[in-house]
Tab-separated table of C-alpha atoms and ligand atoms in Angstrom:
chain	number	residue	atom	x	y	z
S	1	UNK	CA	52.518	-11.129	-198.596
S	2	UNK	CA	52.477	-7.218	-198.634
S	3	UNK	CA	52.257	-5.694	-195.420
S	4	UNK	CA	49.589	-4.009	-195.514
S	5	UNK	CA	49.111	-0.589	-193.349
S	6	UNK	CA	46.129	0.410	-191.228
S	7	UNK	CA	45.119	3.697	-191.705
S	8	UNK	CA	44.715	5.132	-188.029
S	9	UNK	CA	41.203	7.585	-188.200
S	10	UNK	CA	42.923	7.902	-183.970
S	11	UNK	CA	45.902	9.069	-185.296
S	12	UNK	CA	44.658	11.428	-188.231
S	13	UNK	CA	41.851	12.515	-185.316
S	14	UNK	CA	44.031	13.661	-182.761
S	15	UNK	CA	46.550	15.351	-185.133
S	16	UNK	CA	43.451	17.245	-186.269
S	17	UNK	CA	41.899	17.557	-182.236
S	18	UNK	CA	45.306	19.315	-181.346
S	19	UNK	CA	45.406	21.697	-184.060
S	20	UNK	CA	41.610	22.535	-183.261
S	21	UNK	CA	42.716	23.526	-179.483
S	22	UNK	CA	44.171	26.346	-180.870
S	23	UNK	CA	42.296	27.889	-183.254
S	24	UNK	CA	39.118	27.082	-180.254
S	25	UNK	CA	41.402	28.982	-177.986
S	26	UNK	CA	42.242	32.282	-180.390
S	27	UNK	CA	37.801	32.430	-180.672
S	28	UNK	CA	37.514	32.152	-176.641
S	29	UNK	CA	39.798	35.257	-176.174
S	30	UNK	CA	36.976	36.991	-178.890
S	31	UNK	CA	35.015	35.854	-176.178
S	32	UNK	CA	33.571	33.031	-178.687
S	33	UNK	CA	32.153	29.518	-178.285
S	34	UNK	CA	31.684	27.510	-181.563
S	35	UNK	CA	28.345	26.307	-180.941
S	36	UNK	CA	26.409	23.555	-182.531
S	37	UNK	CA	22.719	22.306	-182.415
S	38	UNK	CA	21.565	19.107	-183.416
S	39	UNK	CA	18.361	17.903	-183.855
S	40	UNK	CA	17.878	13.893	-183.726
S	41	UNK	CA	14.499	12.701	-184.973
S	42	UNK	CA	12.818	9.548	-183.455
S	43	UNK	CA	14.612	6.522	-182.159
S	44	UNK	CA	16.955	4.997	-184.795
S	45	UNK	CA	19.668	3.722	-183.101
S	46	UNK	CA	22.838	3.845	-184.835
S	47	UNK	CA	21.615	7.721	-184.894
S	48	UNK	CA	21.692	7.467	-181.174
S	49	UNK	CA	25.723	6.764	-180.918
S	50	UNK	CA	26.194	9.151	-183.569
S	51	UNK	CA	24.639	11.971	-181.967
S	52	UNK	CA	25.813	10.817	-178.475
S	53	UNK	CA	29.445	10.738	-179.720
S	54	UNK	CA	28.595	14.379	-181.158
S	55	UNK	CA	27.882	15.137	-177.707
S	56	UNK	CA	30.881	13.732	-175.611
S	57	UNK	CA	33.528	15.327	-178.060
S	58	UNK	CA	31.869	18.366	-178.580
S	59	UNK	CA	32.049	18.684	-174.632
S	60	UNK	CA	35.269	17.484	-174.417
S	61	UNK	CA	36.587	20.062	-176.886
S	62	UNK	CA	35.123	22.762	-173.795
S	63	UNK	CA	32.709	23.795	-177.460
S	64	UNK	CA	28.953	24.440	-176.545
S	65	UNK	CA	26.346	21.928	-178.286
S	66	UNK	CA	22.614	21.099	-177.525
S	67	UNK	CA	20.561	18.258	-178.649
S	68	UNK	CA	17.113	19.172	-179.135
S	69	UNK	CA	15.437	15.556	-179.843
S	70	UNK	CA	12.009	14.933	-181.176
S	71	UNK	CA	9.332	11.473	-181.308
S	72	UNK	CA	8.751	10.165	-184.724
S	73	UNK	CA	5.786	11.000	-185.375
S	74	UNK	CA	6.999	15.309	-185.485
S	75	UNK	CA	5.232	16.985	-188.444
S	76	UNK	CA	7.711	18.066	-190.623
S	77	UNK	CA	6.247	21.557	-190.234
S	78	UNK	CA	7.162	21.827	-186.937
S	79	UNK	CA	10.314	20.290	-187.365
S	80	UNK	CA	10.946	23.970	-190.552
S	81	UNK	CA	9.869	26.512	-187.427
S	82	UNK	CA	12.471	24.492	-185.101
S	83	UNK	CA	15.358	24.840	-187.731
S	84	UNK	CA	14.056	29.101	-188.805
S	85	UNK	CA	14.367	29.709	-185.100
S	86	UNK	CA	17.560	27.775	-184.997
S	87	UNK	CA	18.253	29.059	-187.745
S	88	UNK	CA	18.185	33.041	-185.718
S	89	UNK	CA	20.136	31.715	-182.565
S	90	UNK	CA	23.307	33.163	-182.528
S	91	UNK	CA	24.472	30.757	-180.283
S	92	UNK	CA	24.549	28.175	-182.634
S	93	UNK	CA	26.977	28.867	-185.489
S	94	UNK	CA	26.358	25.321	-186.310
S	95	UNK	CA	23.109	23.397	-186.993
S	96	UNK	CA	22.408	20.074	-188.307
S	97	UNK	CA	19.824	17.668	-188.721
S	98	UNK	CA	20.772	13.771	-187.982
S	99	UNK	CA	19.076	11.281	-191.116
S	100	UNK	CA	17.627	9.320	-191.579
S	101	UNK	CA	14.503	11.064	-190.971
S	102	UNK	CA	10.714	9.736	-190.596
S	103	UNK	CA	9.217	8.993	-193.736
S	104	UNK	CA	6.755	12.115	-193.685
S	105	UNK	CA	9.275	14.217	-193.329
S	106	UNK	CA	11.293	15.184	-196.771
S	107	UNK	CA	14.890	15.048	-196.737
S	108	UNK	CA	15.315	17.508	-199.393
S	109	UNK	CA	12.854	20.223	-197.405
S	110	UNK	CA	14.572	19.984	-194.052
S	111	UNK	CA	17.942	20.345	-195.606
S	112	UNK	CA	17.195	23.324	-197.730
S	113	UNK	CA	15.716	24.597	-194.500
S	114	UNK	CA	19.033	24.859	-192.791
S	115	UNK	CA	20.968	28.255	-193.067
S	116	UNK	CA	23.895	27.556	-195.610
S	117	UNK	CA	26.066	29.841	-193.845
S	118	UNK	CA	25.390	26.771	-190.839
S	119	UNK	CA	25.023	23.582	-192.524
S	120	UNK	CA	28.007	22.124	-191.103
S	121	UNK	CA	27.367	18.763	-192.994
S	122	UNK	CA	27.521	20.262	-195.991
S	123	UNK	CA	24.231	18.925	-198.028
S	124	UNK	CA	21.870	22.135	-199.046
S	125	UNK	CA	22.423	22.778	-202.193
S	126	UNK	CA	24.497	25.590	-202.000
S	127	UNK	CA	26.884	23.960	-200.522
S	128	UNK	CA	26.517	20.791	-202.975
S	129	UNK	CA	27.072	23.762	-205.495
S	130	UNK	CA	30.262	25.347	-204.192
S	131	UNK	CA	31.703	22.061	-203.607
S	132	UNK	CA	31.289	20.834	-207.262
S	133	UNK	CA	31.916	24.186	-208.863
S	134	UNK	CA	35.705	23.650	-207.201
S	135	UNK	CA	35.172	26.049	-204.060
S	136	UNK	CA	33.888	24.636	-201.254
S	137	UNK	CA	32.535	26.434	-197.864
S	138	UNK	CA	31.339	23.274	-195.636
S	139	UNK	CA	32.274	19.684	-197.591
S	140	UNK	CA	30.252	17.089	-195.911
S	141	UNK	CA	32.390	15.820	-192.970
S	142	UNK	CA	32.500	11.651	-194.158
S	143	UNK	CA	34.330	12.842	-197.269
S	144	UNK	CA	36.478	15.780	-195.849
S	145	UNK	CA	37.300	13.189	-192.900
S	146	UNK	CA	38.584	10.405	-195.894
S	147	UNK	CA	40.716	13.120	-197.849
S	148	UNK	CA	42.288	14.365	-194.337
S	149	UNK	CA	43.266	10.625	-193.683
S	150	UNK	CA	44.859	10.190	-197.343
S	151	UNK	CA	46.386	13.954	-196.924
S	152	UNK	CA	48.215	12.807	-193.258
S	153	UNK	CA	49.390	9.434	-194.804
S	154	UNK	CA	50.964	11.129	-198.513
S	155	UNK	CA	48.630	8.276	-200.698
S	156	UNK	CA	48.889	10.534	-204.162
S	157	UNK	CA	45.148	10.964	-205.723
S	158	UNK	CA	46.575	12.671	-208.441
S	159	UNK	CA	46.888	10.706	-211.336
S	160	UNK	CA	45.239	7.735	-209.679
S	161	UNK	CA	42.333	5.391	-210.579
S	162	UNK	CA	39.505	5.545	-207.740
S	163	UNK	CA	36.700	3.362	-207.719
S	164	UNK	CA	34.108	4.920	-205.750
S	165	UNK	CA	31.615	1.765	-204.705
S	166	UNK	CA	28.380	3.676	-203.561
S	167	UNK	CA	26.223	6.843	-204.420
S	168	UNK	CA	24.488	7.992	-201.265
S	169	UNK	CA	24.368	11.906	-201.070
S	170	UNK	CA	26.157	11.835	-197.928
S	171	UNK	CA	29.383	9.993	-199.082
S	172	UNK	CA	29.841	8.380	-202.670
S	173	UNK	CA	28.806	11.788	-204.876
S	174	UNK	CA	30.684	14.171	-202.744
S	175	UNK	CA	33.780	12.065	-202.449
S	176	UNK	CA	33.782	10.834	-206.524
S	177	UNK	CA	33.375	14.959	-207.082
S	178	UNK	CA	35.864	16.032	-204.504
S	179	UNK	CA	38.365	13.936	-205.597
S	180	UNK	CA	38.100	14.750	-209.465
S	181	UNK	CA	39.145	18.481	-208.824
S	182	UNK	CA	41.696	20.578	-209.858
S	183	UNK	CA	43.167	20.650	-206.431
S	184	UNK	CA	45.926	18.993	-204.467
S	185	UNK	CA	43.335	16.696	-203.130
S	186	UNK	CA	42.556	15.543	-206.301
S	187	UNK	CA	43.315	15.401	-210.017
S	188	UNK	CA	41.906	11.617	-209.608
S	189	UNK	CA	40.340	9.528	-212.295
S	190	UNK	CA	37.023	7.876	-210.835
S	191	UNK	CA	34.416	5.557	-211.342
S	192	UNK	CA	31.685	5.741	-208.975
S	193	UNK	CA	29.992	2.024	-209.465
S	194	UNK	CA	26.526	1.386	-207.551
S	195	UNK	CA	23.482	-1.175	-206.939
S	196	UNK	CA	23.243	-1.161	-210.774
S	197	UNK	CA	26.402	-2.025	-211.802
S	198	UNK	CA	27.102	-5.368	-213.370
S	199	UNK	CA	29.992	-7.330	-212.407
S	200	UNK	CA	31.470	-4.604	-209.577
S	201	UNK	CA	34.721	-6.536	-210.260
S	202	UNK	CA	35.925	-5.854	-212.629
S	203	UNK	CA	35.872	-1.869	-211.870
S	204	UNK	CA	37.104	-3.068	-208.049
S	205	UNK	CA	40.396	-4.708	-209.273
S	206	UNK	CA	41.109	-1.596	-211.242
S	207	UNK	CA	41.265	0.207	-208.526
S	208	UNK	CA	44.659	2.357	-207.107
S	209	UNK	CA	41.932	3.617	-204.363
S	210	UNK	CA	39.155	1.773	-203.710
S	211	UNK	CA	37.113	3.551	-201.793
S	212	UNK	CA	33.700	1.386	-200.094
S	213	UNK	CA	30.472	3.322	-199.091
S	214	UNK	CA	27.780	0.769	-200.315
S	215	UNK	CA	26.460	-0.519	-197.091
S	216	UNK	CA	27.026	-4.289	-197.390
S	217	UNK	CA	28.736	-5.847	-194.825
S	218	UNK	CA	32.433	-7.266	-195.401
S	219	UNK	CA	31.182	-7.630	-199.435
S	220	UNK	CA	34.581	-6.112	-200.433
S	221	UNK	CA	36.186	-8.857	-199.795
S	222	UNK	CA	40.344	-9.577	-200.977
S	223	UNK	CA	38.777	-10.955	-204.362
S	224	UNK	CA	37.817	-7.973	-205.899
S	225	UNK	CA	40.926	-5.609	-204.836
S	226	UNK	CA	44.327	-5.138	-207.381
S	227	UNK	CA	47.278	-6.415	-204.905
S	228	UNK	CA	48.858	-3.275	-203.334
S	229	UNK	CA	45.645	-0.782	-203.358
S	230	UNK	CA	44.723	1.504	-200.919
S	231	UNK	CA	40.919	0.614	-199.525
S	232	UNK	CA	39.139	2.942	-197.256
S	233	UNK	CA	36.002	1.638	-195.817
S	234	UNK	CA	33.605	3.921	-194.876
S	235	UNK	CA	30.954	1.278	-193.814
S	236	UNK	CA	29.415	0.908	-190.109
S	237	UNK	CA	27.522	-2.137	-190.143
S	238	UNK	CA	25.570	-4.155	-187.589
S	239	UNK	CA	26.271	-8.098	-187.425
S	240	UNK	CA	24.696	-10.393	-185.139
S	241	UNK	CA	27.069	-12.298	-182.715
S	242	UNK	CA	26.032	-14.206	-180.180
S	243	UNK	CA	29.879	-14.266	-178.711
S	244	UNK	CA	29.588	-10.409	-178.122
S	245	UNK	CA	28.285	-9.559	-174.541
S	246	UNK	CA	25.600	-7.048	-176.881
S	247	UNK	CA	24.740	-9.886	-179.533
S	248	UNK	CA	26.336	-7.732	-182.068
S	249	UNK	CA	29.648	-6.453	-183.595
S	250	UNK	CA	30.512	-3.924	-185.574
S	251	UNK	CA	31.827	-4.617	-189.119
S	252	UNK	CA	32.901	-2.192	-192.707
S	253	UNK	CA	31.690	-3.183	-196.000
S	254	UNK	CA	35.469	-4.867	-196.369
S	255	UNK	CA	36.401	-8.089	-195.140
S	256	UNK	CA	39.046	-7.426	-193.748
S	257	UNK	CA	40.713	-10.726	-192.860
S	258	UNK	CA	40.766	-11.241	-197.008
S	259	UNK	CA	42.084	-7.993	-197.627
S	260	UNK	CA	45.241	-7.642	-195.008
S	261	UNK	CA	47.988	-8.904	-196.820
S	262	UNK	CA	46.862	-8.034	-200.068
S	263	UNK	CA	45.943	-4.029	-200.065
S	264	UNK	CA	49.232	-1.373	-199.191
S	265	UNK	CA	46.796	0.679	-197.374
S	266	UNK	CA	43.695	-0.502	-195.136
S	267	UNK	CA	41.131	1.737	-192.923
S	268	UNK	CA	40.157	-0.643	-189.861
S	269	UNK	CA	36.885	-0.677	-188.487
S	270	UNK	CA	35.908	0.609	-186.144
S	271	UNK	CA	39.089	3.008	-185.511
S	272	UNK	CA	38.928	4.424	-189.364
S	273	UNK	CA	37.055	7.247	-191.527
S	274	UNK	CA	34.037	6.778	-188.798
S	275	UNK	CA	36.429	8.515	-185.792
S	276	UNK	CA	37.345	11.084	-188.908
S	277	UNK	CA	33.818	11.992	-189.496
S	278	UNK	CA	33.264	13.777	-185.800
S	279	UNK	CA	36.822	15.603	-186.498
S	280	UNK	CA	35.349	16.974	-189.741
S	281	UNK	CA	32.372	18.065	-187.858
S	282	UNK	CA	34.340	19.362	-184.963
S	283	UNK	CA	36.410	21.605	-187.492
S	284	UNK	CA	33.196	22.729	-189.634
S	285	UNK	CA	31.772	24.293	-186.927
S	286	UNK	CA	34.568	26.214	-185.512
S	287	UNK	CA	35.280	27.059	-189.659
S	288	UNK	CA	31.372	28.552	-189.328
S	289	UNK	CA	32.237	30.009	-186.258
S	290	UNK	CA	35.684	32.007	-187.762
S	291	UNK	CA	33.177	32.753	-190.870
S	292	UNK	CA	31.100	34.797	-188.739
S	293	UNK	CA	34.126	37.057	-187.787
S	294	UNK	CA	34.643	37.989	-191.299
M	1	GUN	N1	23.427	10.178	-190.805
M	1	GUN	C1	24.781	9.260	-191.025
M	1	GUN	N2	25.505	10.025	-191.846
M	1	GUN	C2	24.586	11.616	-191.267
M	1	GUN	C3	25.783	12.386	-191.397
M	1	GUN	O1	26.799	12.980	-191.303
M	1	GUN	N3	25.272	13.818	-191.236
M	1	GUN	C4	24.076	13.521	-190.540
M	1	GUN	N4	23.101	14.841	-190.966
M	1	GUN	N5	23.213	12.401	-190.471
M	1	GUN	C5	23.586	11.703	-191.418
């Protein structure tokens, strides 16, 4: 049975943070502390956890961040007004609105209100367009984190068949575009499969690199993969588990027990891609502050 090497988000993010520390110090010498504004609407438990982790990491890096919390009945027009105010606030180089938003608010309208030069999530149509044209400014944090893990562990993408499971605007769509670009992290042959794809395994078994971003707990079992494949698990799912003190545990979209020993590489959950998302958010915020100096 082949050994499966775990790709550690902890190790890769530590390398990112150490490189960022010197860039942050250089900005501070110029009297500039990178700042991030986070808007959180409602009380979605996963969003609350993500936002708290972001706050903690920014504090740890000596950066400025502020979270603006609103009830889930916030009118769309009030949110738009708040974003416009933060667009003009020079303390913040980055601005992100945590998704999902409540029903009465159009996510698209909100994303389009964010100043593209502060859009550290890379969700604004201007930034999506730049990425698609092969000249990215801000790359969305999770796809960027995946690319960084592949680079850190020297996993070749050029000429490889990548199968992306999922087509969300946050992960599946951008990572599929990025990997097909003519760049040193791209040049892959990319297949995107999704909830309307019949016989998922027909495709997943062809993958040299499989990216699981479907949001389905442990759906990708060992039967879905080719021996020796590299498996990137983007899922973060809460499943009930009476044996745990909290009553639940976190699992990915990949069933670790049946993939271990068949894949050549696997990102663990927790400790894989999730840690990279925050590291890339810090990197994008530092980049936004540096852009402001130019
Ligand atoms: N919700 C889940 N992932 C993300 C993300 O990367 N950015 C934002 N703003 N919301 C999210």
